[in-house]
PDB file of C-alpha atoms in Angstrom:
ATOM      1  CA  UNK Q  10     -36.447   6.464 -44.348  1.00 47.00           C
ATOM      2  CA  UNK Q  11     -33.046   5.269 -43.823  1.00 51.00           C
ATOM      3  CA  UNK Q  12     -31.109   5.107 -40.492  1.00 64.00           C
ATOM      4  CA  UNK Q  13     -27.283   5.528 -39.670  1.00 68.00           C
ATOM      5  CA  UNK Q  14     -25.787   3.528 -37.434  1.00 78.00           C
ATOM      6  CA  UNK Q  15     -24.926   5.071 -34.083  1.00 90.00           C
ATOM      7  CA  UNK Q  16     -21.182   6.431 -33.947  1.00 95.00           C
ATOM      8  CA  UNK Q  17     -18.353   4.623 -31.860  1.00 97.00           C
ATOM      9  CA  UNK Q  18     -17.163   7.040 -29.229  1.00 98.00           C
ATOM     10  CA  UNK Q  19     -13.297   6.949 -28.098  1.00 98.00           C
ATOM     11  CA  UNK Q  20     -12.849   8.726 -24.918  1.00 98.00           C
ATOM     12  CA  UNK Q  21      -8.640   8.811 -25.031  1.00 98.00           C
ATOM     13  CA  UNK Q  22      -7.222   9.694 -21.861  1.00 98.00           C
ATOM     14  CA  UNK Q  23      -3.244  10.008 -20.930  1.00 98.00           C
ATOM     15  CA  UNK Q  24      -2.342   7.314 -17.947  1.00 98.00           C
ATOM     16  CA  UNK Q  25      -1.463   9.742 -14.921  1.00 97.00           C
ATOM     17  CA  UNK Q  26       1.877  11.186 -14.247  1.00 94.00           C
ATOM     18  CA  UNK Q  27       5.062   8.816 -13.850  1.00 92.00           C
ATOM     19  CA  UNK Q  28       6.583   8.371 -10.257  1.00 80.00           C
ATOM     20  CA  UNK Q  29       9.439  11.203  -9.678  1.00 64.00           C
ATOM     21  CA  UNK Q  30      12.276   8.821 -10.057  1.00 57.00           C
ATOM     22  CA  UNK Q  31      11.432   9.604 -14.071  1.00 61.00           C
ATOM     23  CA  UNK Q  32      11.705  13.607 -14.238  1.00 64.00           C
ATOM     24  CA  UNK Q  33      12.687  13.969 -17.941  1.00 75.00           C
ATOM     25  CA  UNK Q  34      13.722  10.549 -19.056  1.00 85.00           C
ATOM     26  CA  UNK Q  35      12.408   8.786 -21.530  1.00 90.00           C
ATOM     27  CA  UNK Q  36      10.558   5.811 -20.216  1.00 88.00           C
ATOM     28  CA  UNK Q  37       8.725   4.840 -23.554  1.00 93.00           C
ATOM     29  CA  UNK Q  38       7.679   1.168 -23.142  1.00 95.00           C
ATOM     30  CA  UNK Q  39       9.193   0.852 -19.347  1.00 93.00           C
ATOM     31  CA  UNK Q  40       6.855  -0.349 -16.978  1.00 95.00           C
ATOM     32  CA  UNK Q  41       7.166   2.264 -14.457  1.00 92.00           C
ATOM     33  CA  UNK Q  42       4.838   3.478 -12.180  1.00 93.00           C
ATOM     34  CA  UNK Q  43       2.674   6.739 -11.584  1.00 95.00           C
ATOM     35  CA  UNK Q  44       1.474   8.929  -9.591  1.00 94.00           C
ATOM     36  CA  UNK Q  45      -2.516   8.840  -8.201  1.00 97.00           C
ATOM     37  CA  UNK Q  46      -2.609  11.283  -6.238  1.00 96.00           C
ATOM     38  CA  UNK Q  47      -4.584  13.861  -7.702  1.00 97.00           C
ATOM     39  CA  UNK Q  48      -8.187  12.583  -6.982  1.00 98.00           C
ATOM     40  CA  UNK Q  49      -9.744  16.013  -8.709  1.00 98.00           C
ATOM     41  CA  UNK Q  50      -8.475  15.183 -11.392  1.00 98.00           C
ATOM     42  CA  UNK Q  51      -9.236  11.730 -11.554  1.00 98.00           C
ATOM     43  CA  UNK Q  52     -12.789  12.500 -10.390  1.00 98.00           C
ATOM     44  CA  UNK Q  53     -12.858  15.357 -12.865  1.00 98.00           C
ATOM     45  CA  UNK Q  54     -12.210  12.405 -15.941  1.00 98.00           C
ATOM     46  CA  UNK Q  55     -14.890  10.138 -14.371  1.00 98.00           C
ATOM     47  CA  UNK Q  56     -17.674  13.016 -14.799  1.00 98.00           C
ATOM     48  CA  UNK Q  57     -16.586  13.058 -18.264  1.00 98.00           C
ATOM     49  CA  UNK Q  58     -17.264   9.423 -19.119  1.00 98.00           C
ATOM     50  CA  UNK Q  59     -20.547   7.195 -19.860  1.00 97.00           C
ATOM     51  CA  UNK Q  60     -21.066   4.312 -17.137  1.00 95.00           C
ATOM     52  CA  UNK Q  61     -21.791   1.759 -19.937  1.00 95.00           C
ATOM     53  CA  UNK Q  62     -18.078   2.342 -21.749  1.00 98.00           C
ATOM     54  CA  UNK Q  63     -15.937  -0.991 -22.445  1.00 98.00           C
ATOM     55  CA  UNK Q  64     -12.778  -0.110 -20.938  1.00 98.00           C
ATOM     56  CA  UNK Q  65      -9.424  -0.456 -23.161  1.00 98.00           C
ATOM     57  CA  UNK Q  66      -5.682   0.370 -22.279  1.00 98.00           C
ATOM     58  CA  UNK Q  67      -2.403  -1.125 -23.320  1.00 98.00           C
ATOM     59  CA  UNK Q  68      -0.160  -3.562 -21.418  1.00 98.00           C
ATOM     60  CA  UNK Q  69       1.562  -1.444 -19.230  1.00 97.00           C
ATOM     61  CA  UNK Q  70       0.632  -0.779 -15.274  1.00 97.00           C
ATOM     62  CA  UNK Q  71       0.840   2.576 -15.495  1.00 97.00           C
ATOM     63  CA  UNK Q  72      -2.790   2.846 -18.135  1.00 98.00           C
ATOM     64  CA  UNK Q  73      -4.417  -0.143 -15.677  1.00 98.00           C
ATOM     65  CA  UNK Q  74      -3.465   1.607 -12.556  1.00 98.00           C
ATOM     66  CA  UNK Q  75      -5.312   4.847 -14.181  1.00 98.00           C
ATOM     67  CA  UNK Q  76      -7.880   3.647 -15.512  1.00 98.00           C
ATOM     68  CA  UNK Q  77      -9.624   1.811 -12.410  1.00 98.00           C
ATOM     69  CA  UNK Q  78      -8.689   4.983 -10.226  1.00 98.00           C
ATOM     70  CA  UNK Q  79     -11.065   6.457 -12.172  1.00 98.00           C
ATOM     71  CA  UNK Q  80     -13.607   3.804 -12.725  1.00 98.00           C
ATOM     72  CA  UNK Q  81     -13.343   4.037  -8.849  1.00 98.00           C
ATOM     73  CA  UNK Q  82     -14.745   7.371  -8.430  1.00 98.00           C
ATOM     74  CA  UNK Q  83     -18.056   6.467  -9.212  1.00 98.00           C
ATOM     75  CA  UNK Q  84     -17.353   3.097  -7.806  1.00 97.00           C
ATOM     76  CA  UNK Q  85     -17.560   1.230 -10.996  1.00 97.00           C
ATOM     77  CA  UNK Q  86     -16.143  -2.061 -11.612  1.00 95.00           C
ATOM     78  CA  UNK Q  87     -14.185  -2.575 -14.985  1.00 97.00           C
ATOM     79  CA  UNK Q  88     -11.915  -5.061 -16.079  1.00 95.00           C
ATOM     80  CA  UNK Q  89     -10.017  -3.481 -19.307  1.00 97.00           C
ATOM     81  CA  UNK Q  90      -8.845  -5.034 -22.476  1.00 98.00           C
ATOM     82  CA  UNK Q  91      -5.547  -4.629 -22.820  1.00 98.00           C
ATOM     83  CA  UNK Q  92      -3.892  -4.082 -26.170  1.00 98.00           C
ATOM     84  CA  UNK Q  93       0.038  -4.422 -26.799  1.00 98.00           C
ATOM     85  CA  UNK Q  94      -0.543  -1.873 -29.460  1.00 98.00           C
ATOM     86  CA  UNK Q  95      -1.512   0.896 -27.611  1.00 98.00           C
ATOM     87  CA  UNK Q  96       1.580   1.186 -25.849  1.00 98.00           C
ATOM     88  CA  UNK Q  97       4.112   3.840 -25.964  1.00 98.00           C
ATOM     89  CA  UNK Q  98       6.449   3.885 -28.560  1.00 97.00           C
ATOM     90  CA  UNK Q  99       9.682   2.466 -28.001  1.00 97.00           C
ATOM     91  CA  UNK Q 100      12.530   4.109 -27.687  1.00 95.00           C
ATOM     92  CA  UNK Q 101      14.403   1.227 -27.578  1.00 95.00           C
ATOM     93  CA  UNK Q 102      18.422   1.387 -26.346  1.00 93.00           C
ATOM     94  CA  UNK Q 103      17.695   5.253 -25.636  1.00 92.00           C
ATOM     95  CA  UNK Q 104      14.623   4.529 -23.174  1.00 91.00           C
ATOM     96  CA  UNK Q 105      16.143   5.582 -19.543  1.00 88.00           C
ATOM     97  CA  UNK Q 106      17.968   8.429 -20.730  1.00 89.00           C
ATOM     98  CA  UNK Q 107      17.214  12.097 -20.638  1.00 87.00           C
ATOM     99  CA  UNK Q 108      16.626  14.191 -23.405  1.00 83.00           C
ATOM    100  CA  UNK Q 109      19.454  16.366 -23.149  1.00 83.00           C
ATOM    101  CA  UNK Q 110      21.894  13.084 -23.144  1.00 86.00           C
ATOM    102  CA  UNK Q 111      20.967  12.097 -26.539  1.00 82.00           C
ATOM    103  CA  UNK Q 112      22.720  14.747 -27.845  1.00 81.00           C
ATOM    104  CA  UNK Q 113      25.370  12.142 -27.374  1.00 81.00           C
ATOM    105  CA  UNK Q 114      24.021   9.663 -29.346  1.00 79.00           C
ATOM    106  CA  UNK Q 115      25.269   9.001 -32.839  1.00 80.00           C
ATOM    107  CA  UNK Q 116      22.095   8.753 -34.195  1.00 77.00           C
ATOM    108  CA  UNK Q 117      21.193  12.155 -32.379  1.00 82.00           C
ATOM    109  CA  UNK Q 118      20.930  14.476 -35.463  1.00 84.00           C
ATOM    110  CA  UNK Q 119      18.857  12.540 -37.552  1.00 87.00           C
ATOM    111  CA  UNK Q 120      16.295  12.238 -34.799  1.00 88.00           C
ATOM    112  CA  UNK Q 121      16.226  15.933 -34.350  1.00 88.00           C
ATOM    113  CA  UNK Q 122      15.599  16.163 -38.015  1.00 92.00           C
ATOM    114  CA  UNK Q 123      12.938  13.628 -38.436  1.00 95.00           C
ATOM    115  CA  UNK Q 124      11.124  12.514 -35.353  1.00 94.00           C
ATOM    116  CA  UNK Q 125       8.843  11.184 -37.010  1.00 97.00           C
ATOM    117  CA  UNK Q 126      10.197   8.872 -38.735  1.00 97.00           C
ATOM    118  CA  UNK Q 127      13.609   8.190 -37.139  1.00 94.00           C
ATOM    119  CA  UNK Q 128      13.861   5.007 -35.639  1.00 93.00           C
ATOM    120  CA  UNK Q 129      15.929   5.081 -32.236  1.00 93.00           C
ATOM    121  CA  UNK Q 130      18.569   2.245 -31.577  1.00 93.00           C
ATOM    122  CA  UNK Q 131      16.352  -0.973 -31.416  1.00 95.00           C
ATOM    123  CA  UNK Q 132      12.851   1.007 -31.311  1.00 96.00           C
ATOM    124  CA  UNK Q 133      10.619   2.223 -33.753  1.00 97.00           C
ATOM    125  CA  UNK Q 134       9.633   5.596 -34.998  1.00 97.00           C
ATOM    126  CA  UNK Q 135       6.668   7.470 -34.147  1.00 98.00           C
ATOM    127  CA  UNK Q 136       5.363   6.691 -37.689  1.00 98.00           C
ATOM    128  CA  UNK Q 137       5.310   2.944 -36.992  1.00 98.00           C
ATOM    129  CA  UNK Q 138       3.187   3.991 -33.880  1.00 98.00           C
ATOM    130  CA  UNK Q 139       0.413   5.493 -35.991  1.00 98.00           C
ATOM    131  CA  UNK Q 140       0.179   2.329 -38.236  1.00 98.00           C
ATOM    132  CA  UNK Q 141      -0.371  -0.070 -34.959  1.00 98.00           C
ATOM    133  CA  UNK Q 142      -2.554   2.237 -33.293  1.00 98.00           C
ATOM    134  CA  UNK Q 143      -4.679   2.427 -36.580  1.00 98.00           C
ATOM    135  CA  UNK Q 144      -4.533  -0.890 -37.452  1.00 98.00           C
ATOM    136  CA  UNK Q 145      -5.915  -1.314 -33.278  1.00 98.00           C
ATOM    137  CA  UNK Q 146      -8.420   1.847 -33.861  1.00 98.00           C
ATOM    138  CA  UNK Q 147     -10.151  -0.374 -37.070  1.00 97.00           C
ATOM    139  CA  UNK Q 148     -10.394  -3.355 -34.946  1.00 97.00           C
ATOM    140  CA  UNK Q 149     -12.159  -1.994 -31.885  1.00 98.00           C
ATOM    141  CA  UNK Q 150     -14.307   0.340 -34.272  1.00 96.00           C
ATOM    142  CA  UNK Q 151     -15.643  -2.886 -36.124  1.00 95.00           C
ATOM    143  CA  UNK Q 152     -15.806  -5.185 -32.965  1.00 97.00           C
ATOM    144  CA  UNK Q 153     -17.546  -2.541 -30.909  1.00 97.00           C
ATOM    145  CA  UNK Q 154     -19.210  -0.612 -33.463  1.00 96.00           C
ATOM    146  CA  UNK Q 155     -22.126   1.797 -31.604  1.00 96.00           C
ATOM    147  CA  UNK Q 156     -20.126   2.022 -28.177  1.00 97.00           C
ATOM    148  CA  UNK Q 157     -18.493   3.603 -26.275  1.00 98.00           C
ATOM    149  CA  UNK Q 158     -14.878   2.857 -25.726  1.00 98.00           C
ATOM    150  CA  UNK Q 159     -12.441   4.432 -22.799  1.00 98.00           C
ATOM    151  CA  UNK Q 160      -8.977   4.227 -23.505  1.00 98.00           C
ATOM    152  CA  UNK Q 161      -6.158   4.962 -21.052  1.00 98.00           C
ATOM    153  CA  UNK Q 162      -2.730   5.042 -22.992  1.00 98.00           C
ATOM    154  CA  UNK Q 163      -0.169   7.515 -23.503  1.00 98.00           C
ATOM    155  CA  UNK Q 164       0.823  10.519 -25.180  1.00 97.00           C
ATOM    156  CA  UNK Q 165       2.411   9.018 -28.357  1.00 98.00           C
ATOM    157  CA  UNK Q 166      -0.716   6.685 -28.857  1.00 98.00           C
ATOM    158  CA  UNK Q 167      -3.368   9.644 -28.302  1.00 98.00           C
ATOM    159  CA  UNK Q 168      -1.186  11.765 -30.897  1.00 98.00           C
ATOM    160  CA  UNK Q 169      -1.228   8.593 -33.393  1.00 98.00           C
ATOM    161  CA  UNK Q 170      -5.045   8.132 -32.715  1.00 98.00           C
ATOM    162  CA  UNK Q 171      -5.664  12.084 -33.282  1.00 98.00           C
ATOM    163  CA  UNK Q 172      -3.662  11.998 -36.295  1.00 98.00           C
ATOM    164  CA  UNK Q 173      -5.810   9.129 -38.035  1.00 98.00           C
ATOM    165  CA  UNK Q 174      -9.209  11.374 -36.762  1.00 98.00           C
ATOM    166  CA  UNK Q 175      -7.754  14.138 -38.491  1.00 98.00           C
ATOM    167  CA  UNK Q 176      -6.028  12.992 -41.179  1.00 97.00           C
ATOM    168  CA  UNK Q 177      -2.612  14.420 -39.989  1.00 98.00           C
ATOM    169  CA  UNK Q 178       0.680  13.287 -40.639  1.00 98.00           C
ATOM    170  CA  UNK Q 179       2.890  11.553 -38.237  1.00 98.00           C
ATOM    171  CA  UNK Q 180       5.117  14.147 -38.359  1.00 98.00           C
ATOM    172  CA  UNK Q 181       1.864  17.319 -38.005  1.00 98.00           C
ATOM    173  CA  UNK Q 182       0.562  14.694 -35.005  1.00 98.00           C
ATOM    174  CA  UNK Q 183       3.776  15.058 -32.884  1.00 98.00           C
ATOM    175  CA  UNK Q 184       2.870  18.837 -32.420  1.00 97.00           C
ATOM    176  CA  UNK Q 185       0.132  18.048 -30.733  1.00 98.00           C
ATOM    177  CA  UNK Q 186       0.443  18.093 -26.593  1.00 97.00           C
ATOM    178  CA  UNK Q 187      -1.098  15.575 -25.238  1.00 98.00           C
ATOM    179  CA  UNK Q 188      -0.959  16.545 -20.588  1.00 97.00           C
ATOM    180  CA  UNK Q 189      -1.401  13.340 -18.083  1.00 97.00           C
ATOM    181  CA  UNK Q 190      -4.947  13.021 -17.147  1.00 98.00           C
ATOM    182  CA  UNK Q 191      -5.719  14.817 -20.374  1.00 98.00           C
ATOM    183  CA  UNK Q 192      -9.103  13.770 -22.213  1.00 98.00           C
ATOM    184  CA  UNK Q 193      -9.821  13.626 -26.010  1.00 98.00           C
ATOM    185  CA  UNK Q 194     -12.554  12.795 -27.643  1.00 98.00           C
ATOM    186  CA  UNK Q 195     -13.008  11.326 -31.127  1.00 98.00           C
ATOM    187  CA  UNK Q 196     -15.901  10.015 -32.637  1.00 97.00           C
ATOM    188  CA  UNK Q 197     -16.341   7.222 -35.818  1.00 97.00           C
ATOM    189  CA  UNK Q 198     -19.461   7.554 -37.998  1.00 94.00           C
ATOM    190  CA  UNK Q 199     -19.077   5.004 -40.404  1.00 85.00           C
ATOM    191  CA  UNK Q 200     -16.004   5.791 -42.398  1.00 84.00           C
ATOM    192  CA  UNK Q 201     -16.016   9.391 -40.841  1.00 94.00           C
ATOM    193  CA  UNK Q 202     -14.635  11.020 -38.017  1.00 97.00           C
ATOM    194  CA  UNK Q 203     -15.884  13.952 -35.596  1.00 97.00           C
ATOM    195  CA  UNK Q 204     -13.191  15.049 -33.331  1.00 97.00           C
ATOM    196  CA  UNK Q 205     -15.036  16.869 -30.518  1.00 96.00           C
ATOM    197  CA  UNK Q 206     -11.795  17.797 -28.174  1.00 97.00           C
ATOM    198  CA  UNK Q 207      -8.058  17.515 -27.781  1.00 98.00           C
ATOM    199  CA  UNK Q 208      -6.392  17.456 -24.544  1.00 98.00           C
ATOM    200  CA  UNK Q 209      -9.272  18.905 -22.279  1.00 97.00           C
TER     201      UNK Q 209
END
């Protein structure tokens, strides 16, 4: 009788909300800090998640910080890998700004029609995100294949990791809301993925 090897399990969660010196900028790849405040919610995540995970996030403080508030609720100790290509995307020269002030920008319009694959002043579009967060996703599937795997990043990563579980485009992916302190759940059997919740 043959056997199938047991699935990798990504647990994605979004880091917790930014500090309120941020209220609707974009802080993309800043390294700004967040908000811990809400211990439900971080207890809440911890319930969710199997004591034997490996722990992943990307390089900024703000998926750390998160990640061993929760690990601290059952008063586990972690020490996370941390992956450059999980991060944010970058926004690049428009990072800081708020939303409504890029309708300054010269490149404004052609953002608006293509978010996907518009790449901001000195960033990178959202579809460049999907191809590093893949090309991250196939590396931790091999090198941990069978495990579990928590992983604290952000919106725009979760959205590029649910569009390669899904098959979506970049552009289909972007529609998807991703909330702080959100959890997803996406499975790998082999070559196959099970997507078991978005945003939860």
């Amino acid at each position: 009788m043959s056997t199938f090897p047991d699935p990798t399990r990504f647990y994605w969660i979004r880091h917790a909300p930014v500090k309120a010196m941020m209220p609707g900028r974009i802080y993309g790849q800043r390294d700004v800090g967040c908000n811990l405040k809400d211990i439900d919610s971080l207890k809440r995540l911890a319930d969710l998640l199997p004591e034997d995970a490996l722990w992943v996030t990307s390089t900024l403080s703000r998926t750390k910080k998160t990640a061993k508030a929760i690990a601290a609720q059952k008063n586990w100790t972690i020490n996370p890998l941390a992956y450059k290509e999980l991060m944010e995307q970058n926004f690049g020269l428009w990072q800081s700004k708020t939303w409504d002030e890029l309708d300054e920008e010269p490149a404004s319009k052609s953002f608006w029609d293509d978010p996907a694959h518009t790449c901001p002043p000195d960033g990178e579009s959202f579809a460049t995100v999907c191809q590093r967060v893949e090309k991250c996703i196939n590396h931790l599937g091999r090198k941990y294949q069978g495990q579990h795997i928590v992983c604290v990043a952000h919106a725009g990563t979760i959205r590029a990791a649910a569009a390669q579980a899904l098959g979506l485009s970049p552009a289909n992916a972007l529609k998807l809301k991703i909330d702080t302190l959100s959890i997803s759940r996406f499975s790998l059997f082999d070559n196959a993925w099970a997507v078991e919740c978005i945003n939860a």
